[in-house]
Short mmCIF file of C-alpha atoms in Angstrom, two decimals:
data_model
loop_
_atom_site.label_atom_id
_atom_site.label_comp_id
_atom_site.label_asym_id
_atom_site.label_seq_id
_atom_site.Cartn_x
_atom_site.Cartn_y
_atom_site.Cartn_z
CA MET A 571 176.46 252.67 56.01
CA THR A 572 172.82 253.48 55.24
CA PHE A 573 171.99 249.85 55.84
CA ASN A 574 173.70 249.98 59.23
CA LYS A 575 171.79 253.09 60.17
CA GLU A 576 168.52 251.54 59.06
CA SER A 577 169.27 248.35 60.88
CA ARG A 578 170.11 250.28 64.04
CA THR A 579 166.90 252.31 63.78
CA HIS A 580 164.94 249.11 63.31
CA LYS A 581 166.61 247.58 66.36
CA THR A 582 165.92 250.70 68.42
CA ASP A 583 162.25 250.70 67.43
CA ALA A 584 161.91 247.00 68.23
CA TYR A 585 163.62 247.58 71.58
CA LEU A 586 161.35 250.50 72.49
CA ALA A 587 158.30 248.45 71.51
CA LEU A 588 159.55 245.63 73.73
CA LEU A 589 159.96 248.04 76.67
CA GLU A 590 156.45 249.37 76.04
CA ARG A 591 154.97 245.87 76.03
CA HIS A 592 156.74 244.79 79.21
CA LYS A 593 157.12 248.00 81.21
CA GLY A 594 154.77 246.59 83.85
CA ILE A 595 157.03 243.57 84.41
CA LEU A 596 160.10 245.78 84.71
CA TYR A 597 158.50 247.94 87.36
CA LYS A 598 156.99 245.10 89.39
CA VAL A 599 160.21 243.06 89.46
CA ALA A 600 162.30 246.11 90.38
CA ARG A 601 159.86 247.14 93.10
CA SER A 602 160.01 243.65 94.60
CA TYR A 603 163.77 243.98 95.05
CA ALA A 604 164.24 247.65 95.85
CA THR A 605 162.69 250.63 97.54
CA GLY A 606 162.52 254.37 96.82
CA MET A 607 164.93 255.75 94.25
CA GLU A 608 166.64 252.39 93.86
CA ILE A 609 163.59 251.16 91.94
CA ASP A 610 164.41 253.61 89.13
CA ASP A 611 168.04 252.48 89.20
CA LEU A 612 167.01 248.86 88.90
CA VAL A 613 164.53 249.57 86.10
CA GLN A 614 167.30 251.32 84.24
CA ASP A 615 169.70 248.44 84.88
CA ILE A 616 167.13 246.00 83.50
CA CYS A 617 166.64 248.21 80.42
CA MET A 618 170.38 248.20 79.82
CA GLN A 619 170.61 244.43 80.20
CA LEU A 620 167.67 244.01 77.82
CA TRP A 621 169.39 246.24 75.28
CA GLY A 622 172.67 244.36 75.76
CA SER A 623 171.02 240.96 75.27
CA PHE A 624 168.55 242.11 72.63
CA GLU A 625 170.40 240.61 69.66
CA ARG A 626 170.79 237.29 71.42
CA TYR A 627 167.06 236.85 72.01
CA ASP A 628 166.22 233.18 71.68
CA ASP A 629 162.80 232.88 70.04
CA ARG A 630 162.33 229.34 71.38
CA PHE A 631 161.14 231.12 74.52
CA ALA A 632 158.19 233.45 74.91
CA GLU A 633 159.24 237.08 74.96
CA SER A 634 157.93 237.49 78.50
CA THR A 635 159.98 234.47 79.72
CA TRP A 636 163.09 236.12 78.33
CA VAL A 637 162.20 239.48 79.91
CA TYR A 638 161.47 237.86 83.30
CA ARG A 639 164.78 236.00 83.26
CA ILE A 640 166.79 239.14 82.54
CA ALA A 641 164.82 241.26 84.99
CA LEU A 642 165.06 238.74 87.82
CA ASN A 643 168.74 237.98 87.22
CA THR A 644 169.52 241.70 87.16
CA CYS A 645 167.64 242.39 90.39
CA ILE A 646 168.93 239.35 92.31
CA SER A 647 172.51 240.13 91.25
CA ALA A 648 172.22 243.80 92.14
CA TYR A 649 173.54 243.15 95.65
CA ARG A 650 176.95 242.51 94.12
CA LYS A 651 177.36 246.14 93.20
CA GLU A 652 179.21 248.16 95.77
CA LYS A 653 178.16 251.50 94.38
CA ARG A 654 175.16 252.07 92.23
CA ARG A 655 174.85 254.26 89.22
CA GLU A 656 177.85 256.49 89.11
CA THR A 657 178.21 256.89 85.39
CA SER A 658 174.71 257.51 84.16
CA SER A 659 172.89 260.80 84.14
CA THR A 660 170.35 261.47 86.87
CA ASP A 661 167.50 262.16 84.41
CA ALA A 662 167.89 258.80 82.74
CA MET A 663 166.99 257.06 86.00
CA HIS A 664 163.35 257.94 85.61
CA ILE A 665 162.33 255.87 82.68
CA LEU A 666 158.98 254.80 83.95
CA HIS A 667 156.46 256.85 85.85
CA PRO A 668 153.79 254.83 87.59
CA ALA A 669 150.79 256.85 88.69
CA VAL A 670 149.33 256.49 92.15
CA ASP A 671 147.24 253.35 92.29
CA ARG A 672 143.86 253.37 94.00
CA ASP A 673 144.81 250.19 95.83
CA GLN A 674 148.19 251.69 96.65
CA GLU A 675 148.01 251.08 100.37
CA ARG A 676 147.17 247.40 100.02
CA LEU A 677 149.76 247.04 97.27
CA ASP A 678 152.39 248.67 99.47
CA GLU A 679 151.60 246.08 102.15
CA LEU A 680 151.93 243.30 99.60
CA TYR A 681 155.30 244.60 98.35
CA LYS A 682 156.48 244.86 101.96
CA MET A 683 155.52 241.24 102.51
CA ILE A 684 157.29 240.18 99.32
CA GLN A 685 160.45 242.00 100.40
CA THR A 686 160.63 240.01 103.64
CA LEU A 687 161.14 236.84 101.58
CA LYS A 688 164.51 235.56 100.40
CA GLU A 689 165.63 236.51 96.87
CA ILE A 690 164.68 233.26 95.12
CA ASP A 691 161.38 232.90 97.01
CA ARG A 692 160.58 236.48 96.04
CA ALA A 693 161.07 235.62 92.37
CA LEU A 694 158.87 232.53 92.65
CA LEU A 695 156.08 234.37 94.45
CA LEU A 696 156.20 237.20 91.95
CA LEU A 697 155.77 234.77 89.05
CA TYR A 698 152.99 232.99 90.92
CA LEU A 699 151.14 236.26 91.52
CA GLU A 700 151.60 237.10 87.85
CA GLY A 701 149.50 234.03 87.13
CA LYS A 702 152.29 232.02 85.47
CA ASP A 703 151.74 228.27 85.44
CA HIS A 704 154.26 225.89 87.02
CA LYS A 705 155.69 224.99 83.62
CA GLU A 706 156.59 228.58 82.76
CA ILE A 707 157.88 229.31 86.25
CA ALA A 708 160.10 226.22 85.93
CA LEU A 709 161.38 227.51 82.59
CA ILE A 710 162.18 230.97 83.93
CA MET A 711 163.76 229.73 87.14
CA GLY A 712 165.50 226.62 85.81
CA TYR A 713 163.81 224.25 88.27
CA THR A 714 161.69 221.17 87.68
CA GLU A 715 157.92 221.60 87.88
CA THR A 716 157.85 219.40 91.00
CA ASN A 717 160.45 221.61 92.65
CA VAL A 718 158.44 224.72 91.75
CA SER A 719 155.32 223.16 93.17
CA THR A 720 157.04 222.23 96.47
CA ARG A 721 158.65 225.63 96.84
CA LEU A 722 155.43 227.50 96.01
CA SER A 723 153.46 225.52 98.53
CA ARG A 724 155.98 226.50 101.24
CA ILE A 725 155.94 230.17 100.13
CA ARG A 726 152.14 230.25 100.08
CA ASN A 727 152.09 228.97 103.66
CA GLU A 728 154.61 231.61 104.63
CA LEU A 729 152.49 234.29 102.95
CA LYS A 730 149.36 232.95 104.61
CA SER A 731 150.88 233.26 108.07
CA MET A 732 152.05 236.79 107.20
CA THR A 733 148.59 237.85 106.06
CA ASN A 734 147.07 236.26 109.16
CA THR A 735 149.39 238.33 111.33
CA LEU A 736 148.45 241.44 109.35
CA ASN A 737 144.72 240.73 109.61
CA LYS A 738 144.86 240.34 113.41
CA MET B 202 143.62 239.64 102.87
CA ASN B 203 143.83 236.05 101.71
CA ILE B 204 146.00 234.66 98.92
CA THR B 205 143.24 234.88 96.30
CA GLU B 206 142.73 238.55 97.16
CA LEU B 207 146.46 239.15 96.98
CA THR B 208 146.64 237.54 93.54
CA GLU B 209 143.71 239.66 92.33
CA LEU B 210 145.26 242.78 93.76
CA TRP B 211 148.54 241.97 92.00
CA GLN B 212 146.93 241.27 88.67
CA ASN B 213 144.76 244.38 88.78
CA GLN B 214 147.94 246.32 89.27
CA GLN B 215 149.14 245.07 85.87
CA VAL B 216 146.17 246.63 84.05
CA HIS B 217 146.52 249.84 85.98
CA LEU B 218 150.27 250.02 85.41
CA GLN B 219 149.96 249.52 81.66
CA GLN B 220 147.55 252.46 81.53
CA SER B 221 149.29 254.82 83.86
CA MET B 222 152.94 254.22 83.18
CA GLU B 223 154.51 256.42 80.63
CA MET B 224 157.69 255.36 79.00
CA ASN B 225 160.04 258.20 78.30
CA LYS B 226 161.32 257.21 74.88
CA VAL B 227 164.06 259.79 74.85
CA LEU B 228 165.44 258.48 78.11
CA ALA B 229 164.93 254.88 77.08
CA LYS B 230 166.98 255.61 73.96
CA GLU B 231 169.64 257.16 76.15
CA VAL B 232 170.16 253.74 77.73
CA GLN B 233 171.45 252.50 74.37
CA THR B 234 174.13 255.13 74.15
CA MET B 235 175.37 254.54 77.67
CA LYS B 236 178.35 252.32 78.06
CA LEU B 237 176.78 248.96 78.55
CA GLN B 238 177.47 247.89 82.08
CA GLN B 239 177.00 244.18 81.89
CA LEU B 240 176.31 242.98 85.39
CA PHE B 241 179.76 241.52 85.75
CA SER B 242 181.86 243.53 83.33
CA SER B 243 183.24 245.71 86.12
CA MET B 244 184.93 242.61 87.54
CA ARG B 245 186.69 241.74 84.32
CA PRO B 246 189.41 244.43 84.04
CA ILE B 247 190.78 243.89 87.56
CA LYS B 248 190.76 240.13 87.09
CA ILE B 249 192.53 240.39 83.73
CA PHE B 250 195.08 242.79 85.24
CA THR B 251 195.75 240.45 88.19
CA LEU B 252 196.03 237.52 85.82
CA VAL B 253 198.59 239.34 83.65
CA VAL B 254 200.64 240.46 86.70
CA GLY B 255 200.47 236.89 88.09
CA LEU B 256 201.61 235.40 84.78
CA LEU B 257 204.50 237.89 84.50
CA TRP B 258 205.54 237.07 88.06
CA VAL B 259 205.46 233.32 87.38
CA VAL B 260 207.48 233.76 84.16
CA PHE B 261 209.99 235.89 86.10
CA VAL B 262 210.38 233.38 88.96
CA ASP B 263 210.51 230.38 86.63
CA SER B 264 213.17 232.07 84.46
CA ILE B 265 215.33 232.62 87.53
CA LEU B 266 214.77 229.00 88.57
CA VAL B 267 215.85 227.75 85.14
CA ALA B 268 218.80 230.14 84.92
CA THR B 269 220.08 229.25 88.39
CA TYR B 270 219.29 225.53 88.26
CA GLY B 271 222.14 223.59 89.83
CA ILE B 272 223.91 226.67 91.16
CA ALA B 273 221.26 228.26 93.41
CA SER B 274 220.91 227.20 97.03
CA PRO B 275 218.40 224.38 97.55
CA TYR B 276 216.53 226.66 100.00
CA PHE B 277 216.06 229.24 97.27
CA PHE B 278 215.21 226.61 94.67
CA TRP B 279 212.47 224.90 96.70
CA SER B 280 211.05 228.16 98.12
CA ALA B 281 210.83 229.75 94.67
CA LEU B 282 209.46 226.57 93.10
CA LEU B 283 206.70 226.24 95.70
CA GLN B 284 205.92 229.96 95.54
CA SER B 285 205.61 229.77 91.76
CA THR B 286 203.42 226.65 92.02
CA ILE B 287 201.06 228.30 94.54
CA THR B 288 200.84 231.40 92.32
CA LYS B 289 199.99 229.14 89.37
CA VAL B 290 197.13 227.60 91.35
CA ALA B 291 195.84 231.12 92.17
CA ILE B 292 196.14 232.01 88.46
CA GLY B 293 194.07 228.90 87.73
CA VAL B 294 191.31 230.17 90.05
CA TYR B 295 191.41 233.58 88.32
CA LEU B 296 191.12 231.86 84.94
CA TYR B 297 188.15 229.87 86.24
CA GLN B 298 186.53 233.12 87.38
CA LEU B 299 187.12 234.80 84.02
CA ILE B 300 185.64 231.83 82.17
CA LEU B 301 182.58 231.97 84.46
CA LEU B 302 182.31 235.71 83.81
CA TYR B 303 182.41 235.29 80.04
CA GLN B 304 179.97 232.37 80.09
CA THR B 305 177.37 234.15 82.20
CA ASP B 306 174.36 235.21 80.18
CA VAL B 307 171.63 237.04 82.09
CA SER B 308 168.96 235.64 79.81
CA HIS B 309 169.61 232.09 81.03
CA ALA B 310 167.49 230.44 83.75
CA VAL B 311 167.63 232.31 87.06
CA SER B 312 168.93 229.40 89.17
CA ALA B 313 171.77 228.63 86.73
CA VAL B 314 172.89 232.27 86.47
CA GLN B 315 172.67 232.89 90.22
CA GLN B 316 174.53 229.68 91.03
CA ARG B 317 177.32 230.72 88.69
CA ILE B 318 177.57 234.21 90.21
CA ALA B 319 177.54 232.82 93.75
CA HIS B 320 180.35 230.37 92.94
CA LEU B 321 182.27 233.15 91.27
CA THR B 322 181.94 235.44 94.26
CA LEU B 323 182.87 232.72 96.73
CA SER B 324 185.93 231.63 94.74
CA THR B 325 187.60 234.94 95.61
CA LEU B 326 187.98 233.51 99.12
CA TRP B 327 189.88 230.59 97.63
CA VAL B 328 192.44 232.91 96.03
CA THR B 329 193.07 234.60 99.38
CA ARG B 330 193.43 231.26 101.16
CA ILE B 331 195.81 229.86 98.54
CA LEU B 332 197.97 232.97 98.50
CA PHE B 333 198.41 232.88 102.29
CA LEU B 334 200.09 229.47 101.88
CA GLN B 335 203.13 231.26 100.45
CA LEU B 336 203.83 232.93 103.78
CA PRO B 337 206.59 230.60 105.15
CA LEU B 338 208.38 230.52 101.78
CA TRP B 339 209.26 234.21 102.13
CA THR B 340 211.22 233.33 105.29
CA THR B 341 213.39 230.65 103.63
CA PHE B 342 214.15 231.72 100.05
CA TRP B 343 217.20 233.81 101.06
CA TRP B 344 218.91 231.05 103.08
CA THR B 345 222.14 229.49 101.86
CA GLU B 346 223.90 226.37 103.12
CA SER B 347 226.91 228.38 104.28
CA PHE B 348 224.63 230.81 106.13
CA ILE B 349 222.77 227.99 107.94
CA ASN B 350 225.98 226.18 108.83
CA GLY B 351 227.66 229.37 109.99
CA ILE B 352 225.13 230.62 112.56
CA SER B 353 224.91 229.73 116.24
CA PRO B 354 222.47 227.03 117.47
CA LEU B 355 220.37 229.76 119.16
CA ALA B 356 220.09 231.77 115.92
CA LYS B 357 219.33 228.57 114.04
CA SER B 358 216.52 227.64 116.44
CA LEU B 359 215.13 231.20 116.17
CA LEU B 360 215.22 230.92 112.39
CA PHE B 361 213.43 227.55 112.32
CA SER B 362 210.90 228.74 114.92
CA THR B 363 210.06 231.66 112.62
CA VAL B 364 209.49 229.29 109.71
CA ILE B 365 207.31 227.01 111.85
CA LEU B 366 205.35 230.01 113.15
CA PHE B 367 204.75 231.35 109.61
CA ALA B 368 203.80 227.87 108.36
CA ALA B 369 201.34 227.44 111.25
CA VAL B 370 199.80 230.87 110.58
CA ALA B 371 199.56 230.11 106.84
CA LEU B 372 197.95 226.73 107.42
CA GLY B 373 195.63 228.16 110.10
CA LEU B 374 194.49 230.91 107.75
CA PHE B 375 194.10 228.47 104.86
CA ILE B 376 191.82 226.29 106.98
CA ASN B 377 189.91 229.06 108.76
CA ILE B 378 189.33 231.74 106.13
CA ARG B 379 185.69 230.81 105.66
CA ILE B 380 182.47 232.76 105.62
CA LYS B 381 181.37 231.18 108.92
CA ASN B 382 184.31 232.93 110.66
CA ARG B 383 183.49 236.37 109.28
CA GLU B 384 182.48 237.77 112.68
CA LYS B 385 185.71 236.75 114.40
CA PRO B 386 188.09 239.62 115.27
CA TRP B 387 191.10 238.18 113.37
CA PHE B 388 188.96 237.78 110.22
CA ARG B 389 187.69 241.35 110.49
CA TRP B 390 191.24 242.58 111.02
CA ILE B 391 192.67 240.79 107.99
CA PHE B 392 189.83 241.79 105.71
CA ARG B 393 189.17 245.24 107.08
CA GLY B 394 188.13 247.71 104.44
CA ARG B 395 187.02 245.03 102.02
CA GLU B 396 183.47 244.48 100.91
CA TRP B 397 182.49 241.09 102.29
CA ASP B 398 178.74 241.52 102.16
CA PRO B 399 178.50 240.12 98.60
CA LEU B 400 180.37 237.00 99.75
CA VAL B 401 178.00 236.44 102.64
CA ARG B 402 174.98 237.03 100.40
CA ALA B 403 176.41 234.67 97.78
CA LYS B 404 176.74 231.93 100.40
CA GLU B 405 173.16 232.50 101.55
CA LEU B 406 171.91 232.50 97.98
CA LEU B 407 173.61 229.19 97.25
CA GLY B 408 171.77 227.72 100.23
CA GLU B 409 168.53 229.11 98.86
CA LEU B 410 169.07 227.70 95.36
#
């Protein structure tokens, strides 16, 4: 019994440390797929999925690859839900509290641009902006590197024309 | 802003976020005690329930078919046999959906997981289409040879016209219940009150993948 308790405490600590290390990813992915209060809902959903999959973590992959996969799959699949968050408490929605960024306005514009893209393109652009190389993006998305490269080139062009319109 | 500036802006955000975001450990711990809502777990109970009801129905119909074999009217026999077969096909689709649900792991590659979910969502249309095929069978199962031979030619032609009408409607629905027809009035009428947005999004997502 003591062992179980210890093991659970250990798991909880490891989980909290994981959230601490990747809280930025959680927020950025959620914000790319939602607006307003729904961001908190999505962050919480991702946290729950991370907790649910925690014991099945496959250490062949980098921790961040695993976190990105879960976060992106959770956010892209969120449209399936007819009603969001009926069972959880309201307080638990606010897990992360980002402060106001000095580049907030420009970031808001960027997020708006990202949200005009289709779900899969959004995921690819997000990983590209994160500075992931084609190999890691391919691993997270399940595409070949060539496919990633082709898709990214198209998305970059799309983004370029959007920024051009904004700059005019 | 150009793309290099956007990338810089994005990456600076990371540093700033790590510093300014505060994780509420108490609330993060709360997540663990909540009933884990796997993305698709809410679909499981209703699918299992439908599967059980479908299986019970098939066992019931097949038992009657076996018990009345040789003595039941051929109209009843063939109607019930076809109805049971169509239900079995629908059960097969439900089983396929359940297997997909249990095999889906959110930590797998995004394209694989999303493809699976999209197929799963779209296969619900298949169940509806298959089940509509039963329609004409409900107009024939109660016929008996003595009843058919005993009615007037006018009543007989009315009876057969009804079967043909139901068969045409069933076949028409089977062919035309597709996402591309979702804006048509008859589609909206049949599926009124249902949530079709996920189906449409699933179709779009498959195209994107």
